[in-house]
Coordinates of C-alpha atoms in Angstrom, one line a residue:
Chain A
X1 CA 217.2 32.6 -142.6
X2 CA 216.0 30.2 -139.9
X3 CA 216.9 27.1 -141.8
X4 CA 220.4 28.3 -142.4
X5 CA 221.2 28.3 -138.7
X6 CA 224.0 26.0 -137.6
X7 CA 222.7 25.8 -134.1
X8 CA 219.3 26.7 -132.8
X9 CA 218.4 26.4 -129.2
X10 CA 214.7 26.7 -128.4
X11 CA 213.3 27.0 -124.9
X12 CA 216.1 25.1 -123.3
X13 CA 215.5 24.4 -119.6
X14 CA 218.1 22.6 -117.5
X15 CA 217.1 22.0 -113.9
X16 CA 219.0 20.7 -110.9
X17 CA 216.9 18.9 -108.3
X18 CA 218.3 19.6 -104.9
X19 CA 216.9 18.8 -101.5
X20 CA 215.7 22.4 -101.0
X21 CA 213.9 22.4 -104.3
X22 CA 214.5 22.6 -108.0
X23 CA 217.1 25.0 -109.3
X24 CA 216.3 26.4 -112.7
X25 CA 219.9 26.9 -113.8
X26 CA 218.8 27.5 -117.4
X27 CA 215.2 28.5 -117.9
X28 CA 213.7 28.7 -121.3
X29 CA 216.8 29.9 -123.2
X30 CA 216.6 30.4 -126.9
X31 CA 219.5 31.4 -129.1
X32 CA 220.8 30.7 -132.6
X33 CA 224.3 30.6 -134.1
X34 CA 224.6 31.1 -137.9
X35 CA 227.5 29.6 -139.9
X36 CA 230.7 31.7 -139.5
X37 CA 229.2 33.8 -136.7
X38 CA 230.6 34.4 -133.2
X39 CA 227.9 34.5 -130.6
X40 CA 228.8 35.5 -127.1
X41 CA 226.8 34.6 -124.0
X42 CA 227.5 37.2 -121.3
X43 CA 226.5 37.2 -117.7
X44 CA 227.6 37.1 -114.1
X45 CA 228.8 33.9 -112.5
X46 CA 225.9 31.5 -111.8
X47 CA 223.6 32.9 -114.5
X48 CA 223.6 29.6 -116.4
X49 CA 226.1 30.3 -119.2
X50 CA 228.2 27.3 -118.6
X51 CA 225.2 25.0 -118.0
X52 CA 223.9 26.1 -121.4
X53 CA 227.1 25.1 -123.0
X54 CA 227.2 21.8 -121.1
X55 CA 223.6 21.1 -122.2
X56 CA 224.6 21.5 -125.8
X57 CA 227.4 19.1 -125.4
X58 CA 225.2 16.6 -123.7
X59 CA 227.2 16.7 -120.5
X60 CA 224.1 17.3 -118.3
X61 CA 222.2 14.5 -116.8
X62 CA 224.3 11.6 -118.3
X63 CA 226.1 9.0 -116.3
X64 CA 224.4 9.8 -113.1
X65 CA 225.5 13.4 -113.0
X66 CA 223.3 16.0 -111.4
X67 CA 220.9 18.0 -113.4
X68 CA 218.4 17.2 -116.1
X69 CA 217.2 18.8 -119.3
X70 CA 213.6 19.6 -118.5
X71 CA 212.6 20.9 -121.9
X72 CA 213.5 22.5 -125.1
X73 CA 215.2 21.6 -128.3
X74 CA 218.8 21.9 -129.4
X75 CA 218.9 21.7 -133.1
X76 CA 222.3 21.3 -134.8
X77 CA 222.0 21.4 -138.6
X78 CA 219.1 19.0 -139.1
X79 CA 219.5 17.0 -135.9
X80 CA 218.1 17.4 -132.5
X81 CA 221.1 16.9 -130.2
X82 CA 218.8 16.0 -127.3
X83 CA 217.3 13.1 -129.2
X84 CA 220.5 11.6 -130.5
X85 CA 221.7 8.3 -129.1
X86 CA 225.1 7.8 -127.5
X87 CA 226.8 6.7 -130.7
X88 CA 225.4 9.6 -132.9
X89 CA 226.3 12.1 -130.2
X90 CA 229.8 10.8 -130.0
X91 CA 230.4 11.2 -133.7
X92 CA 229.4 14.9 -133.4
X93 CA 231.3 15.7 -130.3
X94 CA 234.9 16.6 -131.0
X95 CA 234.3 16.2 -134.7
X96 CA 231.6 18.8 -135.7
X97 CA 231.2 20.5 -132.3
X98 CA 234.3 21.0 -130.2
X99 CA 234.6 22.6 -126.8
X100 CA 237.3 24.5 -124.9
X101 CA 237.1 24.7 -121.1
X102 CA 237.9 27.4 -118.7
X103 CA 240.8 25.7 -116.9
X104 CA 243.4 24.4 -119.3
X105 CA 245.4 23.0 -116.4
X106 CA 242.8 20.5 -115.5
X107 CA 241.3 19.8 -118.9
X108 CA 244.2 17.8 -120.0
X109 CA 245.0 14.4 -118.7
X110 CA 248.0 14.8 -116.4
X111 CA 249.5 11.4 -117.1
X112 CA 249.3 11.4 -120.9
X113 CA 251.8 13.2 -123.1
X114 CA 250.4 16.2 -125.0
X115 CA 250.9 14.7 -128.4
X116 CA 248.8 11.6 -127.6
X117 CA 246.0 13.7 -126.4
X118 CA 245.9 15.7 -129.6
X119 CA 246.1 12.4 -131.6
X120 CA 243.0 10.9 -130.1
X121 CA 240.2 12.8 -131.9
X122 CA 242.2 12.4 -135.1
X123 CA 242.3 8.7 -134.8
X124 CA 238.7 8.5 -133.5
X125 CA 237.0 10.8 -136.0
X126 CA 239.2 11.2 -139.0
X127 CA 240.4 7.6 -138.8
X128 CA 244.0 8.5 -139.3
X129 CA 246.7 6.0 -138.6
X130 CA 248.8 6.4 -135.5
X131 CA 251.7 7.7 -137.6
X132 CA 249.7 10.1 -139.6
X133 CA 247.9 11.3 -136.4
X134 CA 251.3 12.0 -134.8
X135 CA 252.5 14.0 -137.7
X136 CA 249.3 16.0 -137.8
X137 CA 249.5 16.6 -134.0
X138 CA 252.9 18.1 -134.4
X139 CA 251.6 20.3 -137.2
X140 CA 248.8 21.4 -135.0
X141 CA 251.1 22.3 -132.2
X142 CA 253.1 24.4 -134.5
X143 CA 249.9 26.0 -135.9
X144 CA 248.9 27.2 -132.5
X145 CA 252.2 29.0 -132.2
X146 CA 254.2 26.8 -130.0
X147 CA 257.9 26.4 -130.7
X148 CA 259.7 23.0 -130.7
X149 CA 256.5 21.1 -131.5
X150 CA 258.2 17.7 -131.5
X151 CA 259.4 18.1 -128.0
X152 CA 256.2 19.6 -126.8
X153 CA 254.3 16.6 -128.2
X154 CA 256.3 14.4 -125.8
X155 CA 255.8 16.6 -122.8
X156 CA 253.3 16.2 -120.0
X157 CA 250.7 18.9 -119.2
X158 CA 252.5 19.8 -115.9
X159 CA 255.5 20.9 -117.9
X160 CA 253.7 23.6 -119.8
X161 CA 252.3 27.0 -118.7
X162 CA 248.6 27.8 -118.7
X163 CA 248.8 29.8 -121.9
X164 CA 250.5 27.0 -123.7
X165 CA 248.0 24.5 -122.4
X166 CA 245.1 26.6 -123.6
X167 CA 246.8 26.7 -127.1
X168 CA 247.0 22.9 -126.9
X169 CA 243.3 22.8 -126.0
X170 CA 242.6 24.9 -129.1
X171 CA 244.7 22.6 -131.2
X172 CA 242.7 19.7 -130.0
X173 CA 239.4 21.5 -130.5
X174 CA 240.2 22.5 -134.1
X175 CA 242.0 19.3 -135.0
X176 CA 239.0 17.7 -136.8
X177 CA 237.8 21.0 -138.4
X178 CA 234.6 21.5 -136.3
X179 CA 231.8 23.6 -137.6
X180 CA 231.0 25.0 -134.1
X181 CA 233.5 25.7 -131.4
X182 CA 232.0 26.2 -127.9
X183 CA 234.5 28.2 -125.8
X184 CA 233.5 28.3 -122.1
X185 CA 235.5 31.2 -120.6
X186 CA 238.6 30.3 -122.6
X187 CA 240.7 33.2 -121.3
X188 CA 239.4 33.6 -117.7
X189 CA 242.3 31.6 -116.1
X190 CA 245.0 33.3 -118.2
X191 CA 246.8 36.6 -117.7
X192 CA 245.9 39.5 -119.9
X193 CA 248.7 39.3 -122.5
X194 CA 248.0 35.7 -123.1
X195 CA 244.3 36.4 -123.3
X196 CA 244.8 38.6 -126.3
X197 CA 246.9 36.0 -128.1
X198 CA 244.4 33.3 -127.5
X199 CA 241.6 35.5 -128.7
X200 CA 243.6 36.4 -131.8
X201 CA 244.2 32.8 -132.5
X202 CA 240.5 31.9 -132.2
X203 CA 239.6 34.7 -134.6
X204 CA 242.2 33.6 -137.1
X205 CA 241.1 30.0 -137.1
X206 CA 237.6 31.2 -137.4
X207 CA 238.4 33.3 -140.4
X208 CA 240.3 30.5 -142.1
X209 CA 237.7 27.8 -141.7
X210 CA 234.3 29.5 -141.5
X211 CA 233.8 28.0 -138.1
X212 CA 231.1 29.4 -135.8
X213 CA 232.0 30.2 -132.2
X214 CA 229.8 30.2 -129.2
X215 CA 231.8 32.1 -126.7
X216 CA 230.8 32.2 -123.1
X217 CA 232.3 34.9 -121.0
X218 CA 231.7 37.4 -118.3
X219 CA 234.3 39.8 -119.7
X220 CA 232.8 42.5 -121.8
X221 CA 236.2 43.3 -123.2
X222 CA 236.3 39.9 -124.7
X223 CA 232.8 40.4 -126.1
X224 CA 233.6 43.6 -127.7
X225 CA 236.6 42.0 -129.3
X226 CA 235.1 38.8 -130.6
X227 CA 231.3 38.9 -130.9
X228 CA 229.1 39.4 -133.8
X229 CA 226.0 38.8 -131.8
X230 CA 225.6 39.0 -128.0
X231 CA 223.2 37.2 -125.7
X232 CA 223.0 38.6 -122.2
X233 CA 221.8 36.1 -119.5
X234 CA 220.6 36.7 -116.0
X235 CA 219.4 34.1 -113.5
X236 CA 219.0 31.4 -116.2
X237 CA 217.2 33.6 -118.7
X238 CA 218.0 35.6 -121.7
X239 CA 217.3 39.3 -120.8
X240 CA 218.7 40.9 -123.9
X241 CA 220.2 40.0 -127.2
X242 CA 221.4 41.9 -130.2
X243 CA 224.2 42.8 -132.6
X244 CA 227.3 43.7 -130.7
X245 CA 227.7 47.3 -131.9
X246 CA 224.0 48.1 -131.2
X247 CA 224.1 46.4 -127.8
X248 CA 227.2 48.3 -126.7
X249 CA 226.0 51.6 -128.0
X250 CA 222.4 51.4 -126.9
X251 CA 222.0 48.8 -124.2
X252 CA 218.3 48.5 -123.3
X253 CA 218.0 46.2 -120.4
X254 CA 219.0 47.9 -117.1
X255 CA 221.2 44.9 -116.4
X256 CA 223.1 45.3 -119.6
X257 CA 223.4 48.9 -118.9
X258 CA 224.8 48.1 -115.4
X259 CA 227.2 45.6 -116.8
X260 CA 228.6 48.1 -119.3
X261 CA 228.8 50.8 -116.7
X262 CA 230.8 48.6 -114.3
X263 CA 233.5 48.1 -116.8
X264 CA 236.6 50.1 -116.1
X265 CA 237.6 52.4 -118.9
X266 CA 241.2 52.3 -120.0
X267 CA 243.3 55.4 -119.1
X268 CA 240.6 56.8 -117.0
X269 CA 240.8 56.6 -113.2
X270 CA 237.5 56.6 -111.5
X271 CA 237.0 57.2 -107.8
X272 CA 234.7 54.3 -107.5
X273 CA 233.9 51.7 -110.0
X274 CA 230.2 51.3 -110.6
X275 CA 228.8 48.1 -109.5
X276 CA 225.3 46.8 -109.8
X277 CA 223.8 46.9 -106.3
X278 CA 222.6 43.7 -104.7
X279 CA 223.2 40.1 -105.7
X280 CA 221.9 37.5 -108.1
X281 CA 218.7 36.2 -106.5
X282 CA 218.7 32.8 -104.8
X283 CA 217.6 30.5 -107.6
X284 CA 215.4 28.6 -105.2
X285 CA 213.3 31.6 -104.3
X286 CA 212.4 32.9 -107.7
X287 CA 208.8 34.0 -108.1
X288 CA 207.1 35.1 -111.3
X289 CA 208.6 38.5 -111.6
X290 CA 211.5 40.2 -113.3
X291 CA 214.4 38.5 -111.6
X292 CA 216.3 41.7 -111.8
X293 CA 213.8 44.0 -110.1
X294 CA 215.5 44.1 -106.7
X295 CA 218.6 45.5 -108.2
X296 CA 217.1 47.6 -110.9
X297 CA 217.1 51.4 -110.8
X298 CA 214.0 51.5 -112.9
X299 CA 211.9 48.9 -111.0
X300 CA 208.2 49.4 -111.3
X301 CA 205.2 47.7 -109.7
X302 CA 204.7 45.4 -112.6
X303 CA 208.3 44.1 -112.4
X304 CA 207.4 42.6 -109.0
X305 CA 204.2 40.9 -110.3
X306 CA 205.0 39.5 -113.6
X307 CA 207.8 38.3 -115.8
X308 CA 208.6 40.2 -118.9
X309 CA 209.0 38.2 -122.1
X310 CA 211.8 38.6 -124.7
X311 CA 210.4 40.9 -127.4
X312 CA 212.0 42.4 -130.4
X313 CA 212.9 46.1 -130.0
X314 CA 214.3 48.2 -132.8
X315 CA 215.5 46.6 -136.0
X316 CA 217.8 44.1 -134.4
X317 CA 217.8 42.5 -131.0
X318 CA 215.3 41.8 -128.3
X319 CA 215.0 42.6 -124.6
X320 CA 213.0 41.2 -121.8
X321 CA 212.1 44.3 -119.7
X322 CA 208.8 46.0 -118.8
X323 CA 210.4 49.4 -119.7
X324 CA 210.0 48.5 -123.3
X325 CA 206.5 47.1 -123.2
X326 CA 203.4 49.0 -124.3
X327 CA 202.1 51.4 -121.7
X328 CA 198.8 49.6 -121.6
X329 CA 200.2 46.4 -120.4
X330 CA 202.4 48.0 -117.8
X331 CA 199.7 49.8 -116.2
X332 CA 196.7 47.7 -117.1
Chain B
X18 CA 246.6 27.5 -142.6
X19 CA 249.4 29.7 -141.4
X20 CA 251.2 29.7 -138.2
X21 CA 250.7 32.2 -135.5
X22 CA 253.9 33.1 -133.8
X23 CA 253.1 36.3 -132.0
X24 CA 255.4 36.6 -129.1
X25 CA 255.2 33.0 -127.9
X26 CA 258.7 32.3 -126.8
X27 CA 260.1 29.2 -125.3
X28 CA 260.1 31.0 -122.0
X29 CA 256.5 29.9 -121.7
X30 CA 257.7 26.4 -120.8
X31 CA 257.5 26.4 -117.1
X32 CA 260.9 25.1 -116.0
X33 CA 262.9 25.5 -119.2
X34 CA 266.2 24.4 -117.8
X35 CA 266.1 20.7 -118.4
X36 CA 265.1 19.2 -121.7
X37 CA 261.6 17.8 -121.7
X38 CA 261.9 14.0 -121.2
X39 CA 259.2 11.5 -122.0
X40 CA 259.7 9.7 -118.7
X41 CA 260.0 12.8 -116.6
X42 CA 257.2 11.7 -114.2
X43 CA 259.0 8.4 -113.6
X44 CA 262.4 10.0 -113.4
X45 CA 261.1 12.4 -110.7
X46 CA 259.8 9.4 -108.8
X47 CA 263.1 7.5 -109.2
X48 CA 265.0 10.5 -107.8
X49 CA 262.7 10.7 -104.8
X50 CA 263.1 7.0 -104.3
X51 CA 266.9 7.3 -104.2
X52 CA 266.5 9.7 -101.2
X53 CA 264.3 7.3 -99.3
X54 CA 267.0 5.0 -97.6
X55 CA 264.5 2.7 -95.9
X56 CA 262.7 2.0 -99.2
X57 CA 266.0 1.4 -100.9
X58 CA 267.0 -1.1 -98.3
X59 CA 263.7 -2.9 -98.8
X60 CA 264.2 -2.9 -102.5
X61 CA 267.7 -4.3 -102.0
X62 CA 266.5 -7.1 -99.8
X63 CA 263.8 -8.0 -102.3
X64 CA 266.2 -8.0 -105.2
X65 CA 268.6 -10.1 -103.2
X66 CA 266.0 -12.7 -102.4
X67 CA 264.9 -12.9 -106.0
X68 CA 268.5 -13.3 -107.1
X69 CA 269.2 -15.8 -104.4
X70 CA 266.2 -17.9 -105.3
X71 CA 266.3 -17.8 -109.0
X72 CA 270.1 -17.7 -109.6
X73 CA 271.3 -19.4 -106.4
X74 CA 270.2 -23.0 -107.3
X75 CA 272.2 -22.9 -110.5
X76 CA 275.4 -23.0 -108.4
X77 CA 274.2 -25.7 -106.0
X78 CA 275.4 -29.3 -106.4
X79 CA 272.3 -30.6 -104.5
X80 CA 269.4 -29.6 -106.8
X81 CA 268.4 -33.2 -107.5
X82 CA 266.6 -33.5 -104.2
X83 CA 267.8 -37.1 -103.7
X84 CA 267.4 -38.8 -100.4
X85 CA 270.7 -39.5 -98.6
X86 CA 270.1 -41.5 -95.6
X87 CA 273.7 -41.0 -94.5
X88 CA 273.3 -37.2 -94.5
X89 CA 270.1 -37.1 -92.3
X90 CA 269.7 -34.0 -90.1
X91 CA 273.3 -32.8 -90.3
X92 CA 274.0 -29.5 -88.6
X93 CA 275.3 -26.7 -90.8
X94 CA 278.8 -27.5 -92.0
X95 CA 281.1 -26.5 -94.8
X96 CA 279.6 -28.8 -97.4
X97 CA 276.0 -28.0 -96.4
X98 CA 276.0 -24.4 -95.2
X99 CA 272.6 -24.6 -93.6
X100 CA 272.7 -28.3 -92.8
X101 CA 270.5 -31.1 -94.1
X102 CA 266.9 -32.2 -93.4
X103 CA 265.4 -35.4 -92.3
X104 CA 265.8 -36.9 -95.7
X105 CA 269.4 -35.7 -96.1
X106 CA 268.6 -32.9 -98.5
X107 CA 270.6 -29.7 -98.5
X108 CA 268.5 -27.1 -96.6
X109 CA 270.0 -24.1 -98.4
X110 CA 269.2 -25.5 -101.8
X111 CA 265.7 -26.3 -100.7
X112 CA 265.2 -22.8 -99.3
X113 CA 266.3 -21.3 -102.6
X114 CA 264.0 -23.7 -104.6
X115 CA 261.2 -23.0 -102.2
X116 CA 261.7 -19.3 -102.7
X117 CA 261.2 -19.7 -106.4
X118 CA 257.8 -21.2 -105.8
X119 CA 256.8 -18.8 -103.0
X120 CA 257.9 -15.7 -105.0
X121 CA 256.3 -16.9 -108.2
X122 CA 253.1 -17.7 -106.4
X123 CA 253.2 -14.3 -104.7
X124 CA 253.9 -12.4 -107.9
X125 CA 251.5 -14.3 -110.1
X126 CA 248.6 -14.0 -107.7
X127 CA 249.4 -10.3 -107.3
X128 CA 249.3 -9.8 -111.1
X129 CA 246.0 -11.7 -111.3
X130 CA 244.3 -9.9 -108.4
X131 CA 245.5 -6.5 -109.6
X132 CA 244.2 -7.3 -113.0
X133 CA 240.8 -8.6 -111.7
X134 CA 240.5 -5.9 -109.0
X135 CA 241.4 -2.9 -111.2
X136 CA 239.2 -4.1 -114.1
X137 CA 236.2 -4.8 -112.0
X138 CA 236.8 -1.7 -109.8
X139 CA 237.2 0.5 -112.8
X140 CA 234.0 -0.8 -114.4
X141 CA 232.0 -0.5 -111.2
X142 CA 233.2 3.1 -110.6
X143 CA 232.9 4.3 -114.2
X144 CA 229.6 2.9 -115.1
X145 CA 228.0 2.9 -111.7
X146 CA 224.4 1.7 -111.7
X147 CA 223.8 -2.0 -112.0
X148 CA 227.3 -3.0 -112.9
X149 CA 228.5 -1.2 -109.7
X150 CA 225.9 -2.9 -107.6
X151 CA 226.6 -6.4 -108.8
X152 CA 230.4 -6.1 -108.7
X153 CA 230.6 -4.4 -105.3
X154 CA 228.0 -6.7 -103.7
X155 CA 230.0 -9.7 -104.8
X156 CA 233.1 -8.0 -103.4
X157 CA 231.3 -7.2 -100.1
X158 CA 230.3 -10.8 -99.9
X159 CA 233.8 -12.1 -100.3
X160 CA 235.1 -9.5 -97.8
X161 CA 232.7 -10.6 -95.1
X162 CA 234.1 -14.1 -95.2
X163 CA 237.4 -14.1 -93.4
X164 CA 239.9 -15.0 -96.1
X165 CA 241.9 -17.5 -94.1
X166 CA 239.0 -19.9 -93.3
X167 CA 237.9 -19.5 -97.0
X168 CA 241.4 -20.5 -98.2
X169 CA 241.4 -23.5 -95.8
X170 CA 238.1 -24.6 -97.2
X171 CA 239.3 -24.3 -100.8
X172 CA 242.6 -26.0 -99.9
X173 CA 240.7 -28.9 -98.2
X174 CA 238.6 -29.2 -101.4
X175 CA 241.7 -29.4 -103.4
X176 CA 242.9 -32.3 -101.3
X177 CA 239.5 -33.9 -101.4
X178 CA 239.4 -33.8 -105.2
X179 CA 242.9 -35.2 -105.4
X180 CA 244.2 -32.4 -107.6
X181 CA 247.6 -33.4 -109.0
X182 CA 250.5 -31.9 -107.1
X183 CA 251.9 -30.2 -110.2
X184 CA 248.7 -28.2 -110.7
X185 CA 248.3 -27.2 -107.0
X186 CA 250.7 -24.3 -107.3
X187 CA 248.6 -22.8 -110.1
X188 CA 245.4 -23.4 -108.2
X189 CA 246.9 -21.8 -105.1
X190 CA 247.7 -18.7 -107.2
X191 CA 244.1 -18.5 -108.3
X192 CA 242.8 -19.0 -104.8
X193 CA 245.0 -16.3 -103.4
X194 CA 243.9 -13.8 -106.1
X195 CA 240.3 -14.8 -105.6
X196 CA 240.4 -13.7 -102.0
X197 CA 242.4 -10.5 -102.5
X198 CA 240.7 -8.8 -105.5
X199 CA 237.7 -7.3 -103.6
X200 CA 239.8 -5.0 -101.4
X201 CA 241.6 -3.8 -104.5
X202 CA 238.5 -3.4 -106.5
X203 CA 237.0 -1.3 -103.8
X204 CA 240.1 1.1 -103.7
X205 CA 240.2 1.3 -107.5
X206 CA 236.5 2.1 -107.6
X207 CA 236.8 4.9 -105.1
X208 CA 239.6 6.4 -107.1
X209 CA 237.7 6.1 -110.3
X210 CA 234.6 7.7 -108.8
X211 CA 236.6 10.8 -108.1
X212 CA 238.6 10.7 -111.3
X213 CA 235.6 10.4 -113.6
X214 CA 234.3 13.8 -112.3
X215 CA 237.5 15.5 -113.1
X216 CA 237.5 18.1 -115.9
X217 CA 239.8 16.2 -118.2
X218 CA 237.4 13.3 -118.3
X219 CA 234.7 15.7 -119.3
X220 CA 237.1 17.0 -122.0
X221 CA 237.6 13.4 -123.2
X222 CA 233.8 13.0 -123.4
X223 CA 233.5 16.2 -125.4
X224 CA 236.1 14.9 -127.8
X225 CA 233.7 12.1 -128.6
X226 CA 235.9 9.3 -127.4
X227 CA 234.6 5.8 -126.8
X228 CA 233.9 4.6 -123.3
X229 CA 236.5 1.9 -123.6
X230 CA 239.1 4.4 -124.6
X231 CA 238.2 6.8 -121.9
X232 CA 238.3 4.1 -119.3
X233 CA 241.5 2.4 -120.3
X234 CA 243.5 5.2 -121.9
X235 CA 242.5 8.1 -119.7
X236 CA 241.4 6.7 -116.4
X237 CA 243.6 3.7 -115.8
X238 CA 247.0 5.5 -116.3
X239 CA 246.0 7.8 -113.5
X240 CA 245.6 4.8 -111.3
X241 CA 249.1 3.4 -112.0
X242 CA 250.7 4.9 -108.9
X243 CA 248.0 3.5 -106.7
X244 CA 248.1 0.1 -108.4
X245 CA 251.9 -0.1 -108.0
X246 CA 251.7 0.5 -104.3
X247 CA 248.8 -1.9 -103.8
X248 CA 250.5 -4.5 -105.9
X249 CA 253.7 -4.4 -104.0
X250 CA 252.0 -4.7 -100.7
X251 CA 249.9 -7.5 -102.2
X252 CA 252.9 -9.6 -103.1
X253 CA 253.9 -9.7 -99.4
X254 CA 250.4 -10.7 -98.4
X255 CA 250.2 -13.4 -101.0
X256 CA 253.6 -14.9 -100.0
X257 CA 252.4 -15.0 -96.4
X258 CA 249.1 -16.6 -97.2
X259 CA 250.8 -19.2 -99.4
X260 CA 253.1 -20.0 -96.5
X261 CA 250.3 -20.3 -94.1
X262 CA 248.4 -22.6 -96.5
X263 CA 251.4 -24.7 -97.1
X264 CA 252.2 -24.9 -93.4
X265 CA 248.8 -26.4 -92.9
X266 CA 249.4 -28.8 -95.7
X267 CA 246.7 -27.2 -97.9
X268 CA 248.9 -25.3 -100.3
X269 CA 251.7 -26.6 -102.5
X270 CA 252.5 -30.2 -101.5
X271 CA 255.9 -31.7 -100.8
X272 CA 258.2 -32.8 -102.2
X273 CA 257.9 -29.5 -104.1
X274 CA 259.4 -27.2 -101.4
X275 CA 257.9 -23.9 -100.4
X276 CA 258.8 -21.9 -97.4
X277 CA 255.6 -22.8 -95.7
X278 CA 255.8 -26.5 -96.1
X279 CA 259.5 -26.5 -95.1
X280 CA 258.5 -25.1 -91.8
X281 CA 255.6 -27.5 -91.6
X282 CA 258.0 -30.5 -92.0
X283 CA 260.0 -29.3 -89.1
X284 CA 256.8 -29.0 -87.0
X285 CA 257.7 -31.3 -84.1
X286 CA 259.3 -30.8 -80.8
X287 CA 262.7 -32.4 -81.5
X288 CA 263.2 -30.5 -84.7
X289 CA 262.1 -27.3 -83.1
X290 CA 264.4 -27.7 -80.1
X291 CA 267.4 -29.3 -81.6
X292 CA 267.5 -28.6 -85.3
X293 CA 266.9 -24.9 -85.7
X294 CA 268.6 -25.0 -89.2
X295 CA 265.4 -26.8 -90.4
X296 CA 263.0 -24.0 -89.7
X297 CA 265.0 -20.8 -89.2
X298 CA 266.1 -20.4 -92.8
X299 CA 262.6 -20.7 -94.4
X300 CA 261.1 -18.7 -91.6
X301 CA 263.6 -16.0 -91.9
X302 CA 263.2 -15.9 -95.6
X303 CA 259.5 -15.3 -95.3
X304 CA 260.0 -12.7 -92.6
X305 CA 262.7 -10.8 -94.5
X306 CA 261.0 -10.9 -97.9
X307 CA 257.6 -9.8 -96.6
X308 CA 259.0 -7.1 -94.4
X309 CA 261.2 -5.8 -97.2
X310 CA 258.3 -5.8 -99.7
X311 CA 256.1 -3.9 -97.3
X312 CA 258.8 -1.3 -96.5
X313 CA 259.4 -0.9 -100.2
X314 CA 255.7 -0.6 -100.9
X315 CA 255.4 2.1 -98.2
X316 CA 258.3 3.9 -99.7
X317 CA 256.7 3.7 -103.2
X318 CA 253.5 5.2 -101.8
X319 CA 255.4 8.2 -100.5
X320 CA 257.3 8.5 -103.7
X321 CA 254.4 8.3 -106.0
X322 CA 251.9 10.3 -104.0
X323 CA 252.1 13.9 -105.3
X324 CA 250.4 15.3 -102.2
X325 CA 252.9 16.7 -99.8
X326 CA 253.4 15.0 -96.4
X327 CA 253.5 16.8 -93.2

């Protein structure tokens, strides 16, 4: 099975060196995406989801940007993305791996017409002529469900709404038939009705093209709707992962349980919505411990002293929590 | 692949009233400009000066620049609206011909310095590192030397090397853009530094576009408003510098007239006291053109700047 993975991340660590110390934004994260599978990374803000995505795309530590990849491997098919040179990386980006950002409003160039922005990857990767690329761009606009594609192609980003712009972003992302689509909170900036349409569209394109999706979100509703496999991140680490149904029905890690509990239930009015007490720990002050223990209802002595490792529990999935370790280790 | 059409109506287009036009950004700017009366007045004067200088001489019977001893230093009259100079040449015609040179020099040196400045500034800001260091240190060096003395030295060198008069105009253009690109490069670099961190540039990276394409297709168009404003102000500065150079006899040489060397040739007490028609017309032309260009440039800045003003 392992060789069939489309994307395999192993022990990825992305650090940011600040004046106060090193921030371990992503700390030894491993995950895999199989062909045609949708993997969701869930977690609170600041738990390293987006940095993971940016690391995959090679947006960390290049061109003098902050952050560096301190370790790990990102294997895409048979290539290690971290070892590729600029040229090789460029031929993969936008062609085989595409990415959608959170803010459609700021992800499109404000001074270029929409059509030209869709044409660019077509010309760059598929070597289409300008004329063919324009025709294809108009087709793509129609494909993402926007009326009057010819006119929209000539419009500038500020003339469209957020929902339309996110459709355009999707059109750009799928234009070259990528094998992997990384969607970093694609619906967070949109209102709920548009969210559903965007998710539907992603699902449909996935079904039609056997594309894999790595979806990053903090919205468990989105996870339930989209994911085959879920990876829960907390403070830069994977704390639990598993098949979506299993994870929703039998969450193991107290953090996952908390996340699921804090989700409002449709048609049911609760006096007070559950929230996980406390806050994400300051990434500068992390000591070898379970990073969640201060907020955990089941915290034990061992949680304060040592860090649990990700271990397989049950048939599917793994969890990093002392609750599921052998008694001997916990007390010994 | 099929089309998804679930409930996406045209109402999703933000202002659906007007048809989407390709030039809508520019149209908006034009509309704003029409409301700015001062800038319009500036534009009018600039256009008028251009028309006067480039079309005017076609209607003048005195374009041959012949010396007429009989017509020396005549005060303005019906045949010579602005009088004649010490060699009996028509002052109005010479002012118009001088304007051609001055405006051309101003425009050409602006184009050159905008080209140099934005190219180098964009490269410095985009690639940073060594390219940035080298380019910006050269720019700093040029900026620490006051430009006027530098131009004087270069002008003196031109005279020393006996550069043919015909070429001097072109060399003056080069000189002027040589001293004005650093400021421009610095502004462009600053803007690029902030633009390159914007999300759409990240998106362009993720699309796997080449650096050249990202730089020239995605970054530079965002700089156009800034460049237009700098460029318009630059023209005024270049005209002024050229006039100063010519006034000191270091720019374009007579008999080719420029506004600067026309004033220079009236640079004595008698002309100054008794023949104001020799120096007021070129002086006023410089004054009016430069003021008008600056006012227009300021107006353009207001029009093209999307941030609201207090």
